[in-house]
Coordinates of N, CA and C and ligand atoms in Angstrom, one line a residue:
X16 N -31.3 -34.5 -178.1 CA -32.3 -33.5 -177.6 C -31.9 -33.0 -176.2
X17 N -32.1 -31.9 -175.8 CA -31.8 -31.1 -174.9 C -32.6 -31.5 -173.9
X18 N -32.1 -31.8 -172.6 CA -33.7 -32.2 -171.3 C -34.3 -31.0 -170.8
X19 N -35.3 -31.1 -170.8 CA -36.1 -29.7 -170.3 C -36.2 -30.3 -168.6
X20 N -35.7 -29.1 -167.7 CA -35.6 -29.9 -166.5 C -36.5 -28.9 -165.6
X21 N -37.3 -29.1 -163.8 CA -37.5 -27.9 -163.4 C -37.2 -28.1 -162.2
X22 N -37.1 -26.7 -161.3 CA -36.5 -26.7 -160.1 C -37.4 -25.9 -159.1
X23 N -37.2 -26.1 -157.8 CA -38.0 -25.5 -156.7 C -37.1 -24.4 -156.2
X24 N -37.5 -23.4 -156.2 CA -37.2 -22.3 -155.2 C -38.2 -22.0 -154.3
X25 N -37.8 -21.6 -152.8 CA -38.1 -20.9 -151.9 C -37.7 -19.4 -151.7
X26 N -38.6 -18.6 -152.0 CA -38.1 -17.0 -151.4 C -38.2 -16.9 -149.6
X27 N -37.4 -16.7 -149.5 CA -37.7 -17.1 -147.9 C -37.7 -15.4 -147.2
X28 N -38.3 -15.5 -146.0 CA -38.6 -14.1 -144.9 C -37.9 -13.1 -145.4
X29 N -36.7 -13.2 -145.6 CA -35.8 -12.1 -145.6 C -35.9 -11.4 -146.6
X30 N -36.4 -12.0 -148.0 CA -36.6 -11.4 -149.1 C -37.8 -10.6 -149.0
X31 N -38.8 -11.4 -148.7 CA -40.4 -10.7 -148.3 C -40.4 -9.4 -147.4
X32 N -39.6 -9.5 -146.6 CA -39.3 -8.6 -145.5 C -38.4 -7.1 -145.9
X33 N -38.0 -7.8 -146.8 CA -37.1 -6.9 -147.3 C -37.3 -6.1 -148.9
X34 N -38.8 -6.5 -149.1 CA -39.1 -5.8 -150.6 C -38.6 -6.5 -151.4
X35 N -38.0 -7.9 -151.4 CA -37.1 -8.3 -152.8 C -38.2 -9.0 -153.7
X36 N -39.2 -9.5 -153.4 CA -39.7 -10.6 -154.3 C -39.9 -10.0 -155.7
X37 N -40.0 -9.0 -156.0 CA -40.1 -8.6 -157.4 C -39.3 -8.5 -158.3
X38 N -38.0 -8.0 -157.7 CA -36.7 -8.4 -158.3 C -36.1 -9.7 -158.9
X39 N -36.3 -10.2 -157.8 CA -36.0 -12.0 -157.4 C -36.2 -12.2 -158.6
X40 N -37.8 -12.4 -158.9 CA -38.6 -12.8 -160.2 C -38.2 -12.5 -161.4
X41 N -37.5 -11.2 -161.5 CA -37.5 -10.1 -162.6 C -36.0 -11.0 -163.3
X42 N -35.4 -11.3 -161.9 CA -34.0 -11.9 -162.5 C -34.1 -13.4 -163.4
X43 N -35.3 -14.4 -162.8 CA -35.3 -15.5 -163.2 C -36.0 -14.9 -164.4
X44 N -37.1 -14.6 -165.1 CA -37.6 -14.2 -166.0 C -37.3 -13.2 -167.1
X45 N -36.1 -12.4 -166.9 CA -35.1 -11.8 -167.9 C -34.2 -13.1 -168.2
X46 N -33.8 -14.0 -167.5 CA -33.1 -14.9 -168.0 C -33.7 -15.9 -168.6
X47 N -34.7 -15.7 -168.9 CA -35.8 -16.9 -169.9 C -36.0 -18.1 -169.4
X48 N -35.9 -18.1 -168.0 CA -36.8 -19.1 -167.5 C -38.4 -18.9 -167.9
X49 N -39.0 -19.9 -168.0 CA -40.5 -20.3 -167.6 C -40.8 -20.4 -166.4
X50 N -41.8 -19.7 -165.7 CA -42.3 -19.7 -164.5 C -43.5 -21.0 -164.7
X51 N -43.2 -22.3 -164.1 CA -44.2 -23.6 -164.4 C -44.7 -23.8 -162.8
X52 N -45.0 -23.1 -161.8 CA -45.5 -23.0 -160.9 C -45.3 -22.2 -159.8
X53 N -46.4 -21.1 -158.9 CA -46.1 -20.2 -158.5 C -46.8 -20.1 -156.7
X54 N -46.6 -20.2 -155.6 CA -47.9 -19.8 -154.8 C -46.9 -19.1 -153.5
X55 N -47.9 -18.9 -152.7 CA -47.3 -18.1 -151.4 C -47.6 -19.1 -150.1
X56 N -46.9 -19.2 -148.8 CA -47.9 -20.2 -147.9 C -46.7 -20.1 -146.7
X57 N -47.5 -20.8 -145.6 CA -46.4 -20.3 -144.5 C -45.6 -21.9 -144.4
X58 N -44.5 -22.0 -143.6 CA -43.7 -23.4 -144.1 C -44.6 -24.1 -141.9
X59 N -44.8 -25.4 -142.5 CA -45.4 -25.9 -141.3 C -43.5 -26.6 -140.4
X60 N -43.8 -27.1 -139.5 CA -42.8 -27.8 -138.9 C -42.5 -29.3 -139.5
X61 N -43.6 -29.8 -139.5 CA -43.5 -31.3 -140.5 C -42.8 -30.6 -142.0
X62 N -43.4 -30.0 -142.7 CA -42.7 -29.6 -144.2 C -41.3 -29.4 -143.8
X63 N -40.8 -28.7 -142.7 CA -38.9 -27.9 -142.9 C -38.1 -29.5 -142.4
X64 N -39.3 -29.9 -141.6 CA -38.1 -31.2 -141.0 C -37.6 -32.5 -142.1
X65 N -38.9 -32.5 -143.3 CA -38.5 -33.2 -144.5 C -37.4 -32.3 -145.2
X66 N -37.8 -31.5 -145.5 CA -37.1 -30.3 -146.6 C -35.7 -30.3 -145.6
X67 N -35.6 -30.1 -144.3 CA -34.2 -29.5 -144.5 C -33.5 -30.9 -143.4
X68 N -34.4 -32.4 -143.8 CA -33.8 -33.0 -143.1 C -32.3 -33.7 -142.9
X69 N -31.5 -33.2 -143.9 CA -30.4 -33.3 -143.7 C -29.1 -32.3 -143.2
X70 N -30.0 -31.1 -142.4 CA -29.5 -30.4 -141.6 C -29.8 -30.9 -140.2
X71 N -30.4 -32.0 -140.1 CA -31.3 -31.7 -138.4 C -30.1 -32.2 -137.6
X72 N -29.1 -32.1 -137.6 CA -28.2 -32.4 -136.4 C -26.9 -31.4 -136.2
X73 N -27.0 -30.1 -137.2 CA -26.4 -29.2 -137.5 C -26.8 -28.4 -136.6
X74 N -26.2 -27.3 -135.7 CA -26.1 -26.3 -134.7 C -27.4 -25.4 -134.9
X75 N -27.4 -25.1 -136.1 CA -28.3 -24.1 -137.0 C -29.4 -24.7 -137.7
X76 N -29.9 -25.8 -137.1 CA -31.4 -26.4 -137.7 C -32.5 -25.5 -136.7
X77 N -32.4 -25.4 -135.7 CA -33.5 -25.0 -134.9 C -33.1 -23.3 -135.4
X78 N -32.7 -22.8 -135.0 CA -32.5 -21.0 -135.7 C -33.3 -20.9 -137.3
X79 N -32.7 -22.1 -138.1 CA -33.0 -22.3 -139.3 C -34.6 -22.6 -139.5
X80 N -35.4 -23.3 -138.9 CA -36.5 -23.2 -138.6 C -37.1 -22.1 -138.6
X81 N -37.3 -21.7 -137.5 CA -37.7 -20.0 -136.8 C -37.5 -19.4 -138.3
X82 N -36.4 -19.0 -138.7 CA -36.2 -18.4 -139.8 C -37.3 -18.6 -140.8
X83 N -37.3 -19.7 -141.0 CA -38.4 -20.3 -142.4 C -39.8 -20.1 -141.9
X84 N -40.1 -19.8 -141.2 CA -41.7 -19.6 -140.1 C -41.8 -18.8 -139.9
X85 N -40.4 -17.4 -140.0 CA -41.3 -16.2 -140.0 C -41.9 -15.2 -140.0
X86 N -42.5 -15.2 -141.3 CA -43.1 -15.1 -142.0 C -43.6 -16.0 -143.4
X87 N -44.6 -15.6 -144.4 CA -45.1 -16.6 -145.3 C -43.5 -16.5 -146.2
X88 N -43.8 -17.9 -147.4 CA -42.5 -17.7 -148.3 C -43.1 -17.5 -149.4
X89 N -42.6 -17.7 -150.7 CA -43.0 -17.6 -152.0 C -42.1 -19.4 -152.2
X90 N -43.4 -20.1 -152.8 CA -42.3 -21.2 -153.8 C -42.3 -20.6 -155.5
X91 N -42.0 -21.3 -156.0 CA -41.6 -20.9 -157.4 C -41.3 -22.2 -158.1
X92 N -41.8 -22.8 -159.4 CA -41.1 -23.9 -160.0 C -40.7 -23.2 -161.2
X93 N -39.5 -23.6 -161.6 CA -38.9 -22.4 -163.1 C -38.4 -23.8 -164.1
X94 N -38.7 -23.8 -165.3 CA -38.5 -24.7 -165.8 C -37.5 -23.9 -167.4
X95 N -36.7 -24.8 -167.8 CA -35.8 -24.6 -168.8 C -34.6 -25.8 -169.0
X96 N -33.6 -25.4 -170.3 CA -33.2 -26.7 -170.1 C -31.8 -26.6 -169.1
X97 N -31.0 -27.4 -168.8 CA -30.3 -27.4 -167.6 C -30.6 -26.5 -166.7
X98 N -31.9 -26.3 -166.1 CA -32.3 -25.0 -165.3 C -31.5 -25.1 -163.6
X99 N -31.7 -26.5 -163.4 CA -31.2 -26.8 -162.2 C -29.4 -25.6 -161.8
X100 N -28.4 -26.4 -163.0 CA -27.4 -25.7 -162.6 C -27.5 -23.8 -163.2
X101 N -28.4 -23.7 -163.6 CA -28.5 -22.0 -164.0 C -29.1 -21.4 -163.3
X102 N -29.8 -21.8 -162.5 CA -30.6 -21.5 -161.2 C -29.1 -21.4 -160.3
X103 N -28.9 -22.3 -160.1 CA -27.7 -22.6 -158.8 C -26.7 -21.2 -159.1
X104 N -26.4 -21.3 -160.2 CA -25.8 -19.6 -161.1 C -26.0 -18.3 -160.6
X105 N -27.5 -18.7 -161.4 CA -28.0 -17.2 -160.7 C -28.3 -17.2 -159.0
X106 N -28.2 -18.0 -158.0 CA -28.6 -17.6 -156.8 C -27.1 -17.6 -156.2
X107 N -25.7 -18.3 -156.7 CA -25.0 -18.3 -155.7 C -24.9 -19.0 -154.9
X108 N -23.2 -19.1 -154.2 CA -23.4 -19.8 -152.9 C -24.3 -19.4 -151.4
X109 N -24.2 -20.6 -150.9 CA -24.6 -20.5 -149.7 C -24.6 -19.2 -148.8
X110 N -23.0 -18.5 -148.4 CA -22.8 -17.7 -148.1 C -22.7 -16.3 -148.7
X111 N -23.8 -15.5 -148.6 CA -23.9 -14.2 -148.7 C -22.8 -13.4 -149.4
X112 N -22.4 -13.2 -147.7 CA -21.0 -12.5 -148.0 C -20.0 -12.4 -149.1
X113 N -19.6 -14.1 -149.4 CA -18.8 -14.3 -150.5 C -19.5 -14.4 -151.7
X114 N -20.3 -14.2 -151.9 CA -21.1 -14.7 -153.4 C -20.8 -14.0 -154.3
X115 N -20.7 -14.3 -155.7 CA -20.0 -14.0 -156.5 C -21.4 -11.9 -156.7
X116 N -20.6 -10.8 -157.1 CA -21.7 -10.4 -157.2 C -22.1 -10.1 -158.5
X117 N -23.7 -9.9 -159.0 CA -24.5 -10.7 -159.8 C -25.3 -11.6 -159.6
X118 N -25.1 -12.2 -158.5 CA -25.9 -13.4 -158.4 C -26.8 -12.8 -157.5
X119 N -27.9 -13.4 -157.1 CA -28.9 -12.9 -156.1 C -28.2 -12.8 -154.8
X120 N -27.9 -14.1 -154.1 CA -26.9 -13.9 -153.0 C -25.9 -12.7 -152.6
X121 N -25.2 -12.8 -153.8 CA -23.8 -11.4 -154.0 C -25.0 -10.4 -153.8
X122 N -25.9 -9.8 -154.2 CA -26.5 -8.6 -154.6 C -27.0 -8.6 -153.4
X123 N -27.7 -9.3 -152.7 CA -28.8 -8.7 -151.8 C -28.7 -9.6 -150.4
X124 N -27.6 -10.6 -150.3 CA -27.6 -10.7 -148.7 C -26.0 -10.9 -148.6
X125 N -26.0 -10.6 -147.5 CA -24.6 -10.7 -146.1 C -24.5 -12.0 -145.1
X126 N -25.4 -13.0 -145.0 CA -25.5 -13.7 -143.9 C -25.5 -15.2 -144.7
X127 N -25.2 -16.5 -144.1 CA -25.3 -17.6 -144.6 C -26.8 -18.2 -144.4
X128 N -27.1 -17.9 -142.8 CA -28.6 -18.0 -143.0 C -29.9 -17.4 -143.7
X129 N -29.7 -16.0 -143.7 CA -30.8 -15.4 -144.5 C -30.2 -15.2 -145.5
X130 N -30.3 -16.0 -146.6 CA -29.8 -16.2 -147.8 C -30.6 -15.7 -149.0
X131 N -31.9 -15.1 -148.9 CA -32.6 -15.3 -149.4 C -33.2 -16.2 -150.6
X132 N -33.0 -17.0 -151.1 CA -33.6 -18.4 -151.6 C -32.6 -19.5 -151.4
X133 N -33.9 -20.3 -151.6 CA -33.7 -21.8 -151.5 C -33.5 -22.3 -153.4
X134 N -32.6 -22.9 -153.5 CA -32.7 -23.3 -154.8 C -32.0 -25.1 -154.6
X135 N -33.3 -25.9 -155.9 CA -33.2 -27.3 -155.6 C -31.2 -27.8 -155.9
X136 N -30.4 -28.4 -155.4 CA -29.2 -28.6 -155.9 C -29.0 -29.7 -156.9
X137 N -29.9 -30.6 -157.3 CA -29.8 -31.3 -158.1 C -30.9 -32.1 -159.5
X138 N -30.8 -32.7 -159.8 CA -32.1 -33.5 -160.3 C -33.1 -33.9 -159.8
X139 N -32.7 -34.9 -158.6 CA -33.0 -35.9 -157.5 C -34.3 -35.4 -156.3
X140 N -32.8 -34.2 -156.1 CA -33.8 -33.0 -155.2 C -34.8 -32.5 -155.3
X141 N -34.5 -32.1 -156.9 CA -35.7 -31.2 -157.5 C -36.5 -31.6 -157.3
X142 N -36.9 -32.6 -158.0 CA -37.7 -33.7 -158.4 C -38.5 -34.5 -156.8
X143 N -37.8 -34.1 -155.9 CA -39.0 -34.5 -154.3 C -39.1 -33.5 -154.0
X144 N -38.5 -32.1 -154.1 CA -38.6 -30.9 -153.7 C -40.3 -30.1 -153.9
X145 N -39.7 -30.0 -155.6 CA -41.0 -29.8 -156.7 C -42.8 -30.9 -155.7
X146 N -42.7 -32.0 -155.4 CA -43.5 -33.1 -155.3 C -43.8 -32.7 -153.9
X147 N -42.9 -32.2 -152.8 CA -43.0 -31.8 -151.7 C -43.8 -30.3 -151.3
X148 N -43.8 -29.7 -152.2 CA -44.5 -28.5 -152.1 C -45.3 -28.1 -153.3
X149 N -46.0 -29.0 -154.4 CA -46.7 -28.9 -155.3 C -47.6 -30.1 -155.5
X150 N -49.1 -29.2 -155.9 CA -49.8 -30.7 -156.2 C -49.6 -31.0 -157.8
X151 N -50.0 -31.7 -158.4 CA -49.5 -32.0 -160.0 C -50.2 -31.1 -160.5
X152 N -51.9 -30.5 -159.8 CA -52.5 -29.7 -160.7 C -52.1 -28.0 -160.4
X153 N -50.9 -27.7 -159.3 CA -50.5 -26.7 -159.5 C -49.5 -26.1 -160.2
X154 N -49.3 -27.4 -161.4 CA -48.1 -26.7 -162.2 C -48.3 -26.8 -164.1
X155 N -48.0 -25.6 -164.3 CA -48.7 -25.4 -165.5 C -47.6 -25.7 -167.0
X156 N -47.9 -26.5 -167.4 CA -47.5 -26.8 -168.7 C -47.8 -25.7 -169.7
X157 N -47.1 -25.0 -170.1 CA -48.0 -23.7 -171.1 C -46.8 -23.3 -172.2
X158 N -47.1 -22.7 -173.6 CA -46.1 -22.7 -174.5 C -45.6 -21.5 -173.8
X159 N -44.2 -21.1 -174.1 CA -43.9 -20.1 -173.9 C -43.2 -19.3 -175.2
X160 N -43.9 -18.5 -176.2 CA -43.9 -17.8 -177.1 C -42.2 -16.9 -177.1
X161 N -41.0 -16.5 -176.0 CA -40.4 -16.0 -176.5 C -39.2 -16.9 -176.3
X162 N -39.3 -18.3 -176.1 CA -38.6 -19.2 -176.0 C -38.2 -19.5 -177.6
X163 N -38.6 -19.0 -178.4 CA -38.3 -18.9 -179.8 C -37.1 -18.3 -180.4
X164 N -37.0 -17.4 -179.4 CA -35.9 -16.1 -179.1 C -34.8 -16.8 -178.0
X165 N -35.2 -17.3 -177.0 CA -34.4 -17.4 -176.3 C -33.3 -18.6 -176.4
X166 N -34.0 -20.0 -177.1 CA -33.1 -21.1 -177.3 C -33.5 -21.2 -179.1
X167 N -32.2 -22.0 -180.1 CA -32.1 -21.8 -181.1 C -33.3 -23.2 -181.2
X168 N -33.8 -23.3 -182.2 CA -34.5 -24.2 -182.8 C -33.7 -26.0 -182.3
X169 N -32.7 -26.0 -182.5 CA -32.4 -27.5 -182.5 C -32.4 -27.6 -181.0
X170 N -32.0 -26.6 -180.0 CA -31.8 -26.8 -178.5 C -33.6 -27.0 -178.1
X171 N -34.1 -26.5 -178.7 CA -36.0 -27.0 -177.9 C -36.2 -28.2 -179.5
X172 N -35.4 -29.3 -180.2 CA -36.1 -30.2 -180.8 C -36.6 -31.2 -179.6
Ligands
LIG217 P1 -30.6 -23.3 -148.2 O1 -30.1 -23.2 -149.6 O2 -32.0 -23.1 -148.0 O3 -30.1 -24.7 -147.6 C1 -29.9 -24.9 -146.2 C2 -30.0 -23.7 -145.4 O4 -29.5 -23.7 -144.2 C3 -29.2 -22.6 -146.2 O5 -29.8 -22.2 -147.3 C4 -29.1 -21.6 -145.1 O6 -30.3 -20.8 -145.0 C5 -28.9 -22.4 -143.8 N1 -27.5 -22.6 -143.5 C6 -26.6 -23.4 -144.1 N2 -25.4 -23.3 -143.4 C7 -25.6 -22.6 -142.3 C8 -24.8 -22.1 -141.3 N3 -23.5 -22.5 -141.2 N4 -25.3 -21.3 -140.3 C9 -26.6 -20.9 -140.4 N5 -27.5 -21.3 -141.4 C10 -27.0 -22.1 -142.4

């Protein structure tokens, strides 16, 4: 059986700022992801120092901050099976500049820090990420009708 897995994105300032969020969306959802949770909210100082605590001794943690603050973000939980690395796919690396183009990265930023999303890198991640910025009753378990179309029958047994 196939694992049905899900992951946390952050749309961060630059996107919002910049007219993308519709797009953003348009990409994970032509790609048949399930959208399993959705909200908008501003990021506090306790949230970024959990979330990006394994930057905090990096040159670019405090800039990195500021950045995530502001303005509001969009989170997002997208669920499918290997979604983690199809996600990581569709956003690209880190840096802008070089990102393959097609990917959200390649298409729509130039910079390492305004990258426009955050995407979880692994299982582990996801999985405190998702916990870190959702309560259980904000994420919705719901059939998704063209998932019939999208994976063959034995990949959703
Ligand atoms: P993200 O996927 O959210 O994970 C960590 C973030 O730190 C990254 O995207 C960038 O926004 C930022 N970041 C990573 N490396 C650098 C860097 N060298 N300079 C500035 N910002 C960075």
């Amino acid at each position: 059986m196939n694992k049905l897995q899900r992951t946390l994105i952050i749309v961060k300032p630059d996107a919002l700022q910049r007219n993308l969020l519709g797009r953003i969306i348009t990409r994970f959802e032509e790609k048949g992801l399930k959208i399993a949770g959705m909200k908008m909210g501003y990021l506090s100082d306790d949230l970024l120092d959990q979330h990006y605590a394994h930057h905090m001794d990096k040159p670019f943690f405090n800039d990195l901050k500021k950045f995530m603050k502001s303005s509001p973000v969009v989170f997002l939980v997208l669920e499918g099976i290997e979604v983690i690395d199809t996600v990581r796919l569709i956003v690209g690396p880190t840096k802008g500049r070089i990102a393959d183009s097609g990917s959200i990265r390649g298409d729509f930023s130039m910079s390492t820090s305004n990258n426009i999303v955050h995407a979880s890198d692994s299982l582990e991640t996801a999985e405190k990420e998702i916990a870190r910025f959702f309560k259980p009753d904000e994420l919705f378990d719901y059939r998704k009708d063209d998932w019939n179309w999208v994976y063959a029958s034995d990949e959703l047994d």
